[in-house]
Amino acid sequence: MTWLIKVIMFVCIVPSVILMYMLGFSKNPGKKKMIFGVRDNPKFHEGKGQEKFDAIVSSARKGGLIITAIVVILSIIMLFLPVNGGTLIAWILLVFALFGVAAPYGKGNTELKNLKKELGITKSGVTYTDLTSTNTVHALKLAWIILPNVLALLGTIAAVLIDFGVFGVTPAVEKYALTIMSLSFLFVAAIIIPIAVMMDNTRNMVISRDSSINANYSRAKKKTWADMFISFSWANALYLIANSVLMFFTDSESAVLISTLGYTAVIMAVVVIGVINQRQVERRYERDTELELQDDDDNWILGMFYYNKNDTRLNVEKRLGYGSTINMAHPAGKVISIIIVLLLIGSIAYIIYLAVTGQLDSAGMTNIP
């Protein structure tokens, strides 16, 4: 069971931290509409403004790269350590260290906002609402995302019944290894559906005075998101089932490791394709972006967290990465934010409690390679 824990943690952490760096720290920030969550401005590329802009971007990218390298190196080292109470806590803390990559991003956001003030850049633009196409464009076919997650649920139920001896058969791996693996990936499956639905219900973006252009633009972006989440769901469900079958017949660590690496490769491929498609959509509609939109940089805390009391939307498009995030000033957004924080704190506290009381060690994980 211990090797499985290490492999799962490794394949979750390393690709995630690399992807976060790639999305947050572009090689050509001057060609982006947003730099560290701040709208680009012509004054950033004139005289001393250009010098300070380049220095801010260079410093942030360097900081992000250093943190990314540290997380990757620590993850590799952890693969060779035994799994016990202490190292499991270290793995959990390493998961939260992923958010450290966002620290240089937030620092860059703050420095660019200060640069705007220094250069005398004031708020400009207008807030547009397209009433014609509001909430009328959707791209997610719910059945295609529910079906694979139902299969994942059935696979998990089968794993639990096998581990508890209901079927009277014994898998090749350690007791409860099937259940732990299945529940881990079922958890991923469980959070995909609400996120996908929330993103599909994001209010249509307004980039033009032509409602048909706004609708087509939103449809194209939502289609990319929907395809990504459906692909995630199928990859997750098929891996869960295939790996359960594999673990039932063999306890070969190499076989499970190879299948896990294959799963990771598929997930990364889906993400890369999704990012490419998103960029193609942006390029396709770049010439149709004719509106000078309202400068709302101050509503984005560190360029990552949206807080705007005057915005009635619950979810808005992210500035870091792709997808949507919640408006923390919205009543429902406040509740969701509190729940997320409590869950994070509770999870860490529970893991630490198990380690301190020795319950992790009593589960048979002490000094096992």
mmCIF file of N, CA, C and O in Angstrom, residues 244-339:
data_model
loop_
_atom_site.group_PDB
_atom_site.id
_atom_site.type_symbol
_atom_site.label_atom_id
_atom_site.label_comp_id
_atom_site.label_asym_id
_atom_site.label_seq_id
_atom_site.Cartn_x
_atom_site.Cartn_y
_atom_site.Cartn_z
ATOM 1 N N SER A 244 -7.710 -1.350 -10.940
ATOM 2 C CA SER A 244 -8.309 -2.270 -9.973
ATOM 3 C C SER A 244 -8.190 -3.709 -10.459
ATOM 4 O O SER A 244 -7.854 -4.620 -9.689
ATOM 5 N N VAL A 245 -8.459 -3.920 -11.737
ATOM 6 C CA VAL A 245 -8.327 -5.259 -12.319
ATOM 7 C C VAL A 245 -6.877 -5.717 -12.252
ATOM 8 O O VAL A 245 -6.575 -6.868 -11.898
ATOM 9 N N LEU A 246 -5.962 -4.812 -12.577
ATOM 10 C CA LEU A 246 -4.538 -5.137 -12.552
ATOM 11 C C LEU A 246 -4.087 -5.515 -11.148
ATOM 12 O O LEU A 246 -3.385 -6.519 -10.944
ATOM 13 N N MET A 247 -4.505 -4.732 -10.151
ATOM 14 C CA MET A 247 -4.111 -4.996 -8.768
ATOM 15 C C MET A 247 -4.774 -6.257 -8.213
ATOM 16 O O MET A 247 -4.258 -6.869 -7.275
ATOM 17 N N PHE A 248 -5.885 -6.633 -8.807
ATOM 18 C CA PHE A 248 -6.563 -7.847 -8.348
ATOM 19 C C PHE A 248 -5.766 -9.096 -8.723
ATOM 20 O O PHE A 248 -5.701 -10.072 -7.971
ATOM 21 N N PHE A 249 -5.115 -9.054 -9.891
ATOM 22 C CA PHE A 249 -4.417 -10.237 -10.379
ATOM 23 C C PHE A 249 -2.921 -10.250 -10.076
ATOM 24 O O PHE A 249 -2.293 -11.298 -10.105
ATOM 25 N N THR A 250 -2.338 -9.075 -9.807
ATOM 26 C CA THR A 250 -0.904 -9.029 -9.563
ATOM 27 C C THR A 250 -0.563 -7.948 -8.557
ATOM 28 O O THR A 250 -1.251 -6.928 -8.470
ATOM 29 N N ASP A 251 0.500 -8.195 -7.791
ATOM 30 C CA ASP A 251 0.982 -7.180 -6.860
ATOM 31 C C ASP A 251 2.265 -6.541 -7.376
ATOM 32 O O ASP A 251 3.050 -5.985 -6.616
ATOM 33 N N SER A 252 2.454 -6.622 -8.679
ATOM 34 C CA SER A 252 3.641 -6.048 -9.304
ATOM 35 C C SER A 252 3.611 -4.528 -9.224
ATOM 36 O O SER A 252 2.731 -3.880 -9.789
ATOM 37 N N GLU A 253 4.586 -3.966 -8.517
ATOM 38 C CA GLU A 253 4.664 -2.519 -8.406
ATOM 39 C C GLU A 253 4.979 -1.887 -9.753
ATOM 40 O O GLU A 253 4.489 -0.806 -10.074
ATOM 41 N N SER A 254 5.780 -2.579 -10.543
ATOM 42 C CA SER A 254 6.178 -2.045 -11.849
ATOM 43 C C SER A 254 4.966 -1.889 -12.761
ATOM 44 O O SER A 254 4.829 -0.886 -13.466
ATOM 45 N N ALA A 255 4.058 -2.891 -12.743
ATOM 46 C CA ALA A 255 2.885 -2.845 -13.603
ATOM 47 C C ALA A 255 1.985 -1.674 -13.242
ATOM 48 O O ALA A 255 1.518 -0.927 -14.117
ATOM 49 N N VAL A 256 1.747 -1.490 -11.932
ATOM 50 C CA VAL A 256 0.896 -0.392 -11.494
ATOM 51 C C VAL A 256 1.578 0.951 -11.761
ATOM 52 O O VAL A 256 0.932 1.933 -12.138
ATOM 53 N N LEU A 257 2.899 0.985 -11.570
ATOM 54 C CA LEU A 257 3.639 2.224 -11.815
ATOM 55 C C LEU A 257 3.540 2.632 -13.279
ATOM 56 O O LEU A 257 3.309 3.793 -13.604
ATOM 57 N N ILE A 258 3.695 1.656 -14.171
ATOM 58 C CA ILE A 258 3.613 1.948 -15.608
ATOM 59 C C ILE A 258 2.219 2.451 -15.971
ATOM 60 O O ILE A 258 2.065 3.417 -16.725
ATOM 61 N N SER A 259 1.189 1.804 -15.433
ATOM 62 C CA SER A 259 -0.178 2.230 -15.739
ATOM 63 C C SER A 259 -0.443 3.636 -15.184
ATOM 64 O O SER A 259 -1.123 4.442 -15.812
ATOM 65 N N THR A 260 0.116 3.937 -14.015
ATOM 66 C CA THR A 260 -0.065 5.259 -13.415
ATOM 67 C C THR A 260 0.631 6.340 -14.240
ATOM 68 O O THR A 260 0.087 7.426 -14.443
ATOM 69 N N LEU A 261 1.826 6.019 -14.697
ATOM 70 C CA LEU A 261 2.553 6.976 -15.545
ATOM 71 C C LEU A 261 1.804 7.202 -16.862
ATOM 72 O O LEU A 261 1.770 8.312 -17.385
ATOM 73 N N GLY A 262 1.200 6.128 -17.390
ATOM 74 C CA GLY A 262 0.399 6.265 -18.601
ATOM 75 C C GLY A 262 -0.807 7.151 -18.370
ATOM 76 O O GLY A 262 -1.145 7.995 -19.213
ATOM 77 N N TYR A 263 -1.443 6.977 -17.226
ATOM 78 C CA TYR A 263 -2.598 7.813 -16.857
ATOM 79 C C TYR A 263 -2.184 9.281 -16.759
ATOM 80 O O TYR A 263 -2.868 10.171 -17.271
ATOM 81 N N THR A 264 -1.042 9.518 -16.128
ATOM 82 C CA THR A 264 -0.540 10.887 -15.995
ATOM 83 C C THR A 264 -0.269 11.507 -17.350
ATOM 84 O O THR A 264 -0.568 12.687 -17.588
ATOM 85 N N ALA A 265 0.322 10.705 -18.255
ATOM 86 C CA ALA A 265 0.618 11.200 -19.602
ATOM 87 C C ALA A 265 -0.667 11.598 -20.327
ATOM 88 O O ALA A 265 -0.706 12.617 -21.028
ATOM 89 N N VAL A 266 -1.726 10.801 -20.154
ATOM 90 C CA VAL A 266 -3.007 11.106 -20.791
ATOM 91 C C VAL A 266 -3.581 12.412 -20.237
ATOM 92 O O VAL A 266 -4.044 13.278 -20.994
ATOM 93 N N ILE A 267 -3.553 12.559 -18.930
ATOM 94 C CA ILE A 267 -4.076 13.775 -18.294
ATOM 95 C C ILE A 267 -3.314 15.004 -18.769
ATOM 96 O O ILE A 267 -3.908 16.045 -19.106
ATOM 97 N N MET A 268 -1.988 14.891 -18.811
ATOM 98 C CA MET A 268 -1.175 16.027 -19.251
ATOM 99 C C MET A 268 -1.471 16.359 -20.713
ATOM 100 O O MET A 268 -1.513 17.530 -21.098
ATOM 101 N N ALA A 269 -1.674 15.314 -21.533
ATOM 102 C CA ALA A 269 -1.994 15.538 -22.946
ATOM 103 C C ALA A 269 -3.327 16.272 -23.085
ATOM 104 O O ALA A 269 -3.467 17.191 -23.914
ATOM 105 N N VAL A 270 -4.308 15.877 -22.274
ATOM 106 C CA VAL A 270 -5.620 16.542 -22.308
ATOM 107 C C VAL A 270 -5.480 18.015 -21.933
ATOM 108 O O VAL A 270 -6.075 18.903 -22.563
ATOM 109 N N VAL A 271 -4.677 18.278 -20.912
ATOM 110 C CA VAL A 271 -4.476 19.660 -20.466
ATOM 111 C C VAL A 271 -3.794 20.486 -21.548
ATOM 112 O O VAL A 271 -4.200 21.610 -21.852
ATOM 113 N N VAL A 272 -2.740 19.917 -22.119
ATOM 114 C CA VAL A 272 -1.994 20.632 -23.162
ATOM 115 C C VAL A 272 -2.898 20.938 -24.358
ATOM 116 O O VAL A 272 -2.908 22.055 -24.884
ATOM 117 N N ILE A 273 -3.674 19.944 -24.786
ATOM 118 C CA ILE A 273 -4.600 20.149 -25.904
ATOM 119 C C ILE A 273 -5.627 21.225 -25.556
ATOM 120 O O ILE A 273 -5.962 22.089 -26.370
ATOM 121 N N GLY A 274 -6.117 21.185 -24.311
ATOM 122 C CA GLY A 274 -7.087 22.178 -23.874
ATOM 123 C C GLY A 274 -6.511 23.589 -23.883
ATOM 124 O O GLY A 274 -7.168 24.530 -24.327
ATOM 125 N N VAL A 275 -5.275 23.725 -23.411
ATOM 126 C CA VAL A 275 -4.619 25.039 -23.397
ATOM 127 C C VAL A 275 -4.417 25.541 -24.822
ATOM 128 O O VAL A 275 -4.658 26.717 -25.130
ATOM 129 N N ILE A 276 -3.984 24.638 -25.706
ATOM 130 C CA ILE A 276 -3.785 25.021 -27.114
ATOM 131 C C ILE A 276 -5.099 25.478 -27.739
ATOM 132 O O ILE A 276 -5.157 26.493 -28.444
ATOM 133 N N ASN A 277 -6.162 24.733 -27.470
ATOM 134 C CA ASN A 277 -7.473 25.100 -28.018
ATOM 135 C C ASN A 277 -7.955 26.446 -27.470
ATOM 136 O O ASN A 277 -8.548 27.248 -28.208
ATOM 137 N N GLN A 278 -7.704 26.683 -26.182
ATOM 138 C CA GLN A 278 -8.092 27.966 -25.598
ATOM 139 C C GLN A 278 -7.360 29.112 -26.281
ATOM 140 O O GLN A 278 -7.942 30.154 -26.594
ATOM 141 N N ARG A 279 -6.083 28.931 -26.509
ATOM 142 C CA ARG A 279 -5.293 29.977 -27.157
ATOM 143 C C ARG A 279 -5.750 30.201 -28.595
ATOM 144 O O ARG A 279 -5.748 31.333 -29.092
ATOM 145 N N GLN A 280 -6.132 29.132 -29.267
ATOM 146 C CA GLN A 280 -6.635 29.267 -30.636
ATOM 147 C C GLN A 280 -7.934 30.067 -30.655
ATOM 148 O O GLN A 280 -8.155 30.877 -31.566
ATOM 149 N N VAL A 281 -8.784 29.833 -29.663
ATOM 150 C CA VAL A 281 -10.032 30.593 -29.569
ATOM 151 C C VAL A 281 -9.726 32.070 -29.352
ATOM 152 O O VAL A 281 -10.331 32.944 -29.992
ATOM 153 N N GLU A 282 -8.778 32.360 -28.465
ATOM 154 C CA GLU A 282 -8.409 33.756 -28.199
ATOM 155 C C GLU A 282 -7.876 34.431 -29.457
ATOM 156 O O GLU A 282 -8.221 35.578 -29.761
ATOM 157 N N ARG A 283 -7.032 33.721 -30.194
ATOM 158 C CA ARG A 283 -6.472 34.298 -31.426
ATOM 159 C C ARG A 283 -7.560 34.482 -32.474
ATOM 160 O O ARG A 283 -7.558 35.466 -33.215
ATOM 161 N N ARG A 284 -8.482 33.504 -32.532
ATOM 162 C CA ARG A 284 -9.545 33.575 -33.533
ATOM 163 C C ARG A 284 -10.414 34.809 -33.320
ATOM 164 O O ARG A 284 -10.839 35.465 -34.290
ATOM 165 N N TYR A 285 -10.692 35.157 -32.069
ATOM 166 C CA TYR A 285 -11.609 36.271 -31.784
ATOM 167 C C TYR A 285 -10.879 37.546 -31.379
ATOM 168 O O TYR A 285 -11.516 38.515 -30.975
ATOM 169 N N GLU A 286 -9.555 37.539 -31.512
ATOM 170 C CA GLU A 286 -8.797 38.722 -31.113
ATOM 171 C C GLU A 286 -9.202 39.949 -31.929
ATOM 172 O O GLU A 286 -9.318 41.052 -31.407
ATOM 173 N N ARG A 287 -9.409 39.752 -33.231
ATOM 174 C CA ARG A 287 -9.775 40.890 -34.086
ATOM 175 C C ARG A 287 -11.203 41.370 -33.837
ATOM 176 O O ARG A 287 -11.579 42.471 -34.255
ATOM 177 N N ASP A 288 -12.016 40.534 -33.152
ATOM 178 C CA ASP A 288 -13.387 40.924 -32.860
ATOM 179 C C ASP A 288 -13.511 41.655 -31.520
ATOM 180 O O ASP A 288 -14.586 42.137 -31.167
ATOM 181 N N THR A 289 -12.397 41.712 -30.786
ATOM 182 C CA THR A 289 -12.419 42.390 -29.489
ATOM 183 C C THR A 289 -12.301 43.893 -29.711
ATOM 184 O O THR A 289 -11.219 44.447 -29.840
ATOM 185 N N GLU A 290 -13.420 44.550 -29.757
ATOM 186 C CA GLU A 290 -13.454 45.969 -30.130
ATOM 187 C C GLU A 290 -13.775 46.890 -28.956
ATOM 188 O O GLU A 290 -13.756 48.113 -29.087
ATOM 189 N N LEU A 291 -14.064 46.320 -27.795
ATOM 190 C CA LEU A 291 -14.496 47.127 -26.668
ATOM 191 C C LEU A 291 -13.341 47.420 -25.713
ATOM 192 O O LEU A 291 -12.487 46.570 -25.467
ATOM 193 N N GLU A 292 -13.347 48.624 -25.184
ATOM 194 C CA GLU A 292 -12.397 48.971 -24.127
ATOM 195 C C GLU A 292 -13.068 48.627 -22.803
ATOM 196 O O GLU A 292 -13.909 49.362 -22.300
ATOM 197 N N LEU A 293 -12.695 47.479 -22.244
ATOM 198 C CA LEU A 293 -13.375 46.987 -21.059
ATOM 199 C C LEU A 293 -12.901 47.707 -19.801
ATOM 200 O O LEU A 293 -11.797 48.241 -19.738
ATOM 201 N N GLN A 294 -13.752 47.692 -18.805
ATOM 202 C CA GLN A 294 -13.467 48.362 -17.544
ATOM 203 C C GLN A 294 -12.228 47.769 -16.875
ATOM 204 O O GLN A 294 -12.069 46.551 -16.802
ATOM 205 N N ASP A 295 -11.344 48.652 -16.409
ATOM 206 C CA ASP A 295 -10.165 48.233 -15.664
ATOM 207 C C ASP A 295 -10.609 47.848 -14.254
ATOM 208 O O ASP A 295 -10.955 48.704 -13.440
ATOM 209 N N ASP A 296 -10.628 46.546 -13.972
ATOM 210 C CA ASP A 296 -11.070 46.085 -12.658
ATOM 211 C C ASP A 296 -9.959 45.322 -11.936
ATOM 212 O O ASP A 296 -10.224 44.415 -11.140
ATOM 213 N N ASP A 297 -8.710 45.710 -12.197
ATOM 214 C CA ASP A 297 -7.576 45.018 -11.583
ATOM 215 C C ASP A 297 -7.641 45.031 -10.064
ATOM 216 O O ASP A 297 -7.233 44.070 -9.405
ATOM 217 N N ASP A 298 -8.149 46.118 -9.498
ATOM 218 C CA ASP A 298 -8.194 46.246 -8.043
ATOM 219 C C ASP A 298 -9.159 45.249 -7.404
ATOM 220 O O ASP A 298 -9.098 45.018 -6.189
ATOM 221 N N ASN A 299 -10.060 44.680 -8.204
ATOM 222 C CA ASN A 299 -11.001 43.691 -7.668
ATOM 223 C C ASN A 299 -10.379 42.291 -7.600
ATOM 224 O O ASN A 299 -11.005 41.373 -7.059
ATOM 225 N N TRP A 300 -9.175 42.154 -8.143
ATOM 226 C CA TRP A 300 -8.495 40.857 -8.148
ATOM 227 C C TRP A 300 -7.367 40.892 -7.116
ATOM 228 O O TRP A 300 -6.334 41.505 -7.328
ATOM 229 N N ILE A 301 -7.586 40.222 -6.005
ATOM 230 C CA ILE A 301 -6.594 40.171 -4.936
ATOM 231 C C ILE A 301 -5.450 39.256 -5.363
ATOM 232 O O ILE A 301 -5.653 38.063 -5.642
ATOM 233 N N LEU A 302 -4.253 39.825 -5.477
ATOM 234 C CA LEU A 302 -3.058 39.103 -5.924
ATOM 235 C C LEU A 302 -3.237 38.508 -7.324
ATOM 236 O O LEU A 302 -2.481 37.631 -7.734
ATOM 237 N N GLY A 303 -4.253 38.968 -8.038
ATOM 238 C CA GLY A 303 -4.496 38.480 -9.388
ATOM 239 C C GLY A 303 -5.153 37.118 -9.433
ATOM 240 O O GLY A 303 -5.342 36.549 -10.507
ATOM 241 N N MET A 304 -5.547 36.603 -8.264
ATOM 242 C CA MET A 304 -6.093 35.240 -8.200
ATOM 243 C C MET A 304 -7.488 35.167 -7.593
ATOM 244 O O MET A 304 -8.286 34.310 -7.970
ATOM 245 N N PHE A 305 -7.774 36.053 -6.650
ATOM 246 C CA PHE A 305 -9.040 35.980 -5.919
ATOM 247 C C PHE A 305 -9.900 37.197 -6.264
ATOM 248 O O PHE A 305 -9.464 38.343 -6.086
ATOM 249 N N TYR A 306 -11.116 36.927 -6.733
ATOM 250 C CA TYR A 306 -11.999 37.992 -7.195
ATOM 251 C C TYR A 306 -12.940 38.412 -6.079
ATOM 252 O O TYR A 306 -13.661 37.593 -5.500
ATOM 253 N N TYR A 307 -12.947 39.712 -5.788
ATOM 254 C CA TYR A 307 -13.823 40.253 -4.746
ATOM 255 C C TYR A 307 -14.415 41.564 -5.247
ATOM 256 O O TYR A 307 -13.725 42.587 -5.307
ATOM 257 N N ASN A 308 -15.685 41.521 -5.631
ATOM 258 C CA ASN A 308 -16.344 42.706 -6.187
ATOM 259 C C ASN A 308 -17.796 42.741 -5.724
ATOM 260 O O ASN A 308 -18.638 41.980 -6.198
ATOM 261 N N LYS A 309 -18.095 43.637 -4.779
ATOM 262 C CA LYS A 309 -19.448 43.747 -4.235
ATOM 263 C C LYS A 309 -20.457 44.232 -5.276
ATOM 264 O O LYS A 309 -21.657 43.980 -5.147
ATOM 265 N N ASN A 310 -19.964 44.920 -6.294
ATOM 266 C CA ASN A 310 -20.867 45.480 -7.300
ATOM 267 C C ASN A 310 -21.162 44.509 -8.441
ATOM 268 O O ASN A 310 -21.894 44.850 -9.366
ATOM 269 N N ASP A 311 -20.580 43.318 -8.384
ATOM 270 C CA ASP A 311 -20.784 42.314 -9.427
ATOM 271 C C ASP A 311 -21.725 41.247 -8.889
ATOM 272 O O ASP A 311 -21.453 40.621 -7.851
ATOM 273 N N THR A 312 -22.845 41.031 -9.574
ATOM 274 C CA THR A 312 -23.838 40.060 -9.096
ATOM 275 C C THR A 312 -23.505 38.623 -9.501
ATOM 276 O O THR A 312 -24.188 37.694 -9.103
ATOM 277 N N ARG A 313 -22.448 38.446 -10.308
ATOM 278 C CA ARG A 313 -22.086 37.099 -10.740
ATOM 279 C C ARG A 313 -21.463 36.306 -9.591
ATOM 280 O O ARG A 313 -20.702 36.847 -8.793
ATOM 281 N N LEU A 314 -21.753 34.988 -9.542
ATOM 282 C CA LEU A 314 -21.123 34.117 -8.554
ATOM 283 C C LEU A 314 -19.761 33.644 -9.048
ATOM 284 O O LEU A 314 -18.802 33.588 -8.278
ATOM 285 N N ASN A 315 -19.681 33.307 -10.323
ATOM 286 C CA ASN A 315 -18.409 32.833 -10.863
ATOM 287 C C ASN A 315 -18.004 33.664 -12.075
ATOM 288 O O ASN A 315 -18.847 34.076 -12.872
ATOM 289 N N VAL A 316 -16.717 33.897 -12.175
ATOM 290 C CA VAL A 316 -16.153 34.701 -13.260
ATOM 291 C C VAL A 316 -14.944 33.977 -13.831
ATOM 292 O O VAL A 316 -14.395 33.066 -13.211
ATOM 293 N N GLU A 317 -14.521 34.397 -15.014
ATOM 294 C CA GLU A 317 -13.385 33.757 -15.653
ATOM 295 C C GLU A 317 -12.091 34.088 -14.912
ATOM 296 O O GLU A 317 -11.857 35.226 -14.500
ATOM 297 N N LYS A 318 -11.257 33.065 -14.738
ATOM 298 C CA LYS A 318 -9.998 33.231 -14.022
ATOM 299 C C LYS A 318 -9.026 34.131 -14.774
ATOM 300 O O LYS A 318 -9.095 34.250 -15.992
ATOM 301 N N ARG A 319 -8.084 34.685 -14.011
ATOM 302 C CA ARG A 319 -6.972 35.396 -14.625
ATOM 303 C C ARG A 319 -5.689 34.578 -14.520
ATOM 304 O O ARG A 319 -4.712 34.872 -15.198
ATOM 305 N N LEU A 320 -5.669 33.590 -13.654
ATOM 306 C CA LEU A 320 -4.547 32.662 -13.560
ATOM 307 C C LEU A 320 -5.013 31.312 -14.055
ATOM 308 O O LEU A 320 -5.849 30.656 -13.443
ATOM 309 N N GLY A 321 -4.481 30.893 -15.210
ATOM 310 C CA GLY A 321 -4.908 29.633 -15.792
ATOM 311 C C GLY A 321 -6.201 29.785 -16.578
ATOM 312 O O GLY A 321 -6.544 30.877 -17.034
ATOM 313 N N TYR A 322 -6.940 28.682 -16.701
ATOM 314 C CA TYR A 322 -8.176 28.688 -17.470
ATOM 315 C C TYR A 322 -9.321 28.178 -16.607
ATOM 316 O O TYR A 322 -9.115 27.426 -15.661
ATOM 317 N N GLY A 323 -10.506 28.609 -16.959
ATOM 318 C CA GLY A 323 -11.670 28.193 -16.201
ATOM 319 C C GLY A 323 -12.281 29.376 -15.470
ATOM 320 O O GLY A 323 -12.112 30.522 -15.870
ATOM 321 N N SER A 324 -12.988 29.100 -14.401
ATOM 322 C CA SER A 324 -13.653 30.167 -13.669
ATOM 323 C C SER A 324 -13.366 30.052 -12.185
ATOM 324 O O SER A 324 -12.931 29.015 -11.690
ATOM 325 N N THR A 325 -13.609 31.135 -11.473
ATOM 326 C CA THR A 325 -13.459 31.161 -10.028
ATOM 327 C C THR A 325 -14.655 31.900 -9.437
ATOM 328 O O THR A 325 -15.452 32.487 -10.178
ATOM 329 N N ILE A 326 -14.806 31.875 -8.136
ATOM 330 C CA ILE A 326 -15.977 32.479 -7.512
ATOM 331 C C ILE A 326 -15.712 33.940 -7.166
ATOM 332 O O ILE A 326 -14.571 34.364 -6.972
ATOM 333 N N ASN A 327 -16.805 34.691 -7.103
ATOM 334 C CA ASN A 327 -16.752 36.057 -6.605
ATOM 335 C C ASN A 327 -16.915 35.974 -5.090
ATOM 336 O O ASN A 327 -17.989 35.688 -4.576
ATOM 337 N N MET A 328 -15.830 36.236 -4.364
ATOM 338 C CA MET A 328 -15.835 36.065 -2.922
ATOM 339 C C MET A 328 -16.709 37.098 -2.210
ATOM 340 O O MET A 328 -16.978 36.963 -1.017
ATOM 341 N N ALA A 329 -17.135 38.129 -2.934
ATOM 342 C CA ALA A 329 -18.013 39.125 -2.337
ATOM 343 C C ALA A 329 -19.477 38.716 -2.448
ATOM 344 O O ALA A 329 -20.343 39.293 -1.780
ATOM 345 N N HIS A 330 -19.779 37.744 -3.310
ATOM 346 C CA HIS A 330 -21.142 37.244 -3.471
ATOM 347 C C HIS A 330 -21.527 36.459 -2.209
ATOM 348 O O HIS A 330 -20.687 35.761 -1.638
ATOM 349 N N PRO A 331 -22.769 36.548 -1.747
ATOM 350 C CA PRO A 331 -23.168 35.806 -0.536
ATOM 351 C C PRO A 331 -22.840 34.324 -0.612
ATOM 352 O O PRO A 331 -22.292 33.752 0.339
ATOM 353 N N ALA A 332 -23.164 33.686 -1.741
ATOM 354 C CA ALA A 332 -22.833 32.272 -1.894
ATOM 355 C C ALA A 332 -21.328 32.070 -1.978
ATOM 356 O O ALA A 332 -20.786 31.068 -1.497
ATOM 357 N N GLY A 333 -20.637 33.033 -2.588
ATOM 358 C CA GLY A 333 -19.187 32.949 -2.696
ATOM 359 C C GLY A 333 -18.516 32.977 -1.331
ATOM 360 O O GLY A 333 -17.514 32.299 -1.099
ATOM 361 N N LYS A 334 -19.076 33.782 -0.414
ATOM 362 C CA LYS A 334 -18.533 33.842 0.943
ATOM 363 C C LYS A 334 -18.693 32.498 1.649
ATOM 364 O O LYS A 334 -17.774 32.025 2.331
ATOM 365 N N VAL A 335 -19.852 31.877 1.472
ATOM 366 C CA VAL A 335 -20.097 30.575 2.096
ATOM 367 C C VAL A 335 -19.147 29.529 1.537
ATOM 368 O O VAL A 335 -18.535 28.745 2.288
ATOM 369 N N ILE A 336 -19.009 29.510 0.204
ATOM 370 C CA ILE A 336 -18.127 28.542 -0.428
ATOM 371 C C ILE A 336 -16.684 28.742 0.036
ATOM 372 O O ILE A 336 -15.964 27.773 0.321
ATOM 373 N N SER A 337 -16.248 29.981 0.121
ATOM 374 C CA SER A 337 -14.878 30.282 0.551
ATOM 375 C C SER A 337 -14.629 29.780 1.965
ATOM 376 O O SER A 337 -13.591 29.177 2.255
ATOM 377 N N ILE A 338 -15.592 30.026 2.860
ATOM 378 C CA ILE A 338 -15.448 29.579 4.254
ATOM 379 C C ILE A 338 -15.388 28.057 4.324
ATOM 380 O O ILE A 338 -14.559 27.482 5.054
ATOM 381 N N ILE A 339 -16.251 27.387 3.547
ATOM 382 C CA ILE A 339 -16.267 25.919 3.549
ATOM 383 C C ILE A 339 -14.930 25.365 3.058
ATOM 384 O O ILE A 339 -14.367 24.422 3.638
#
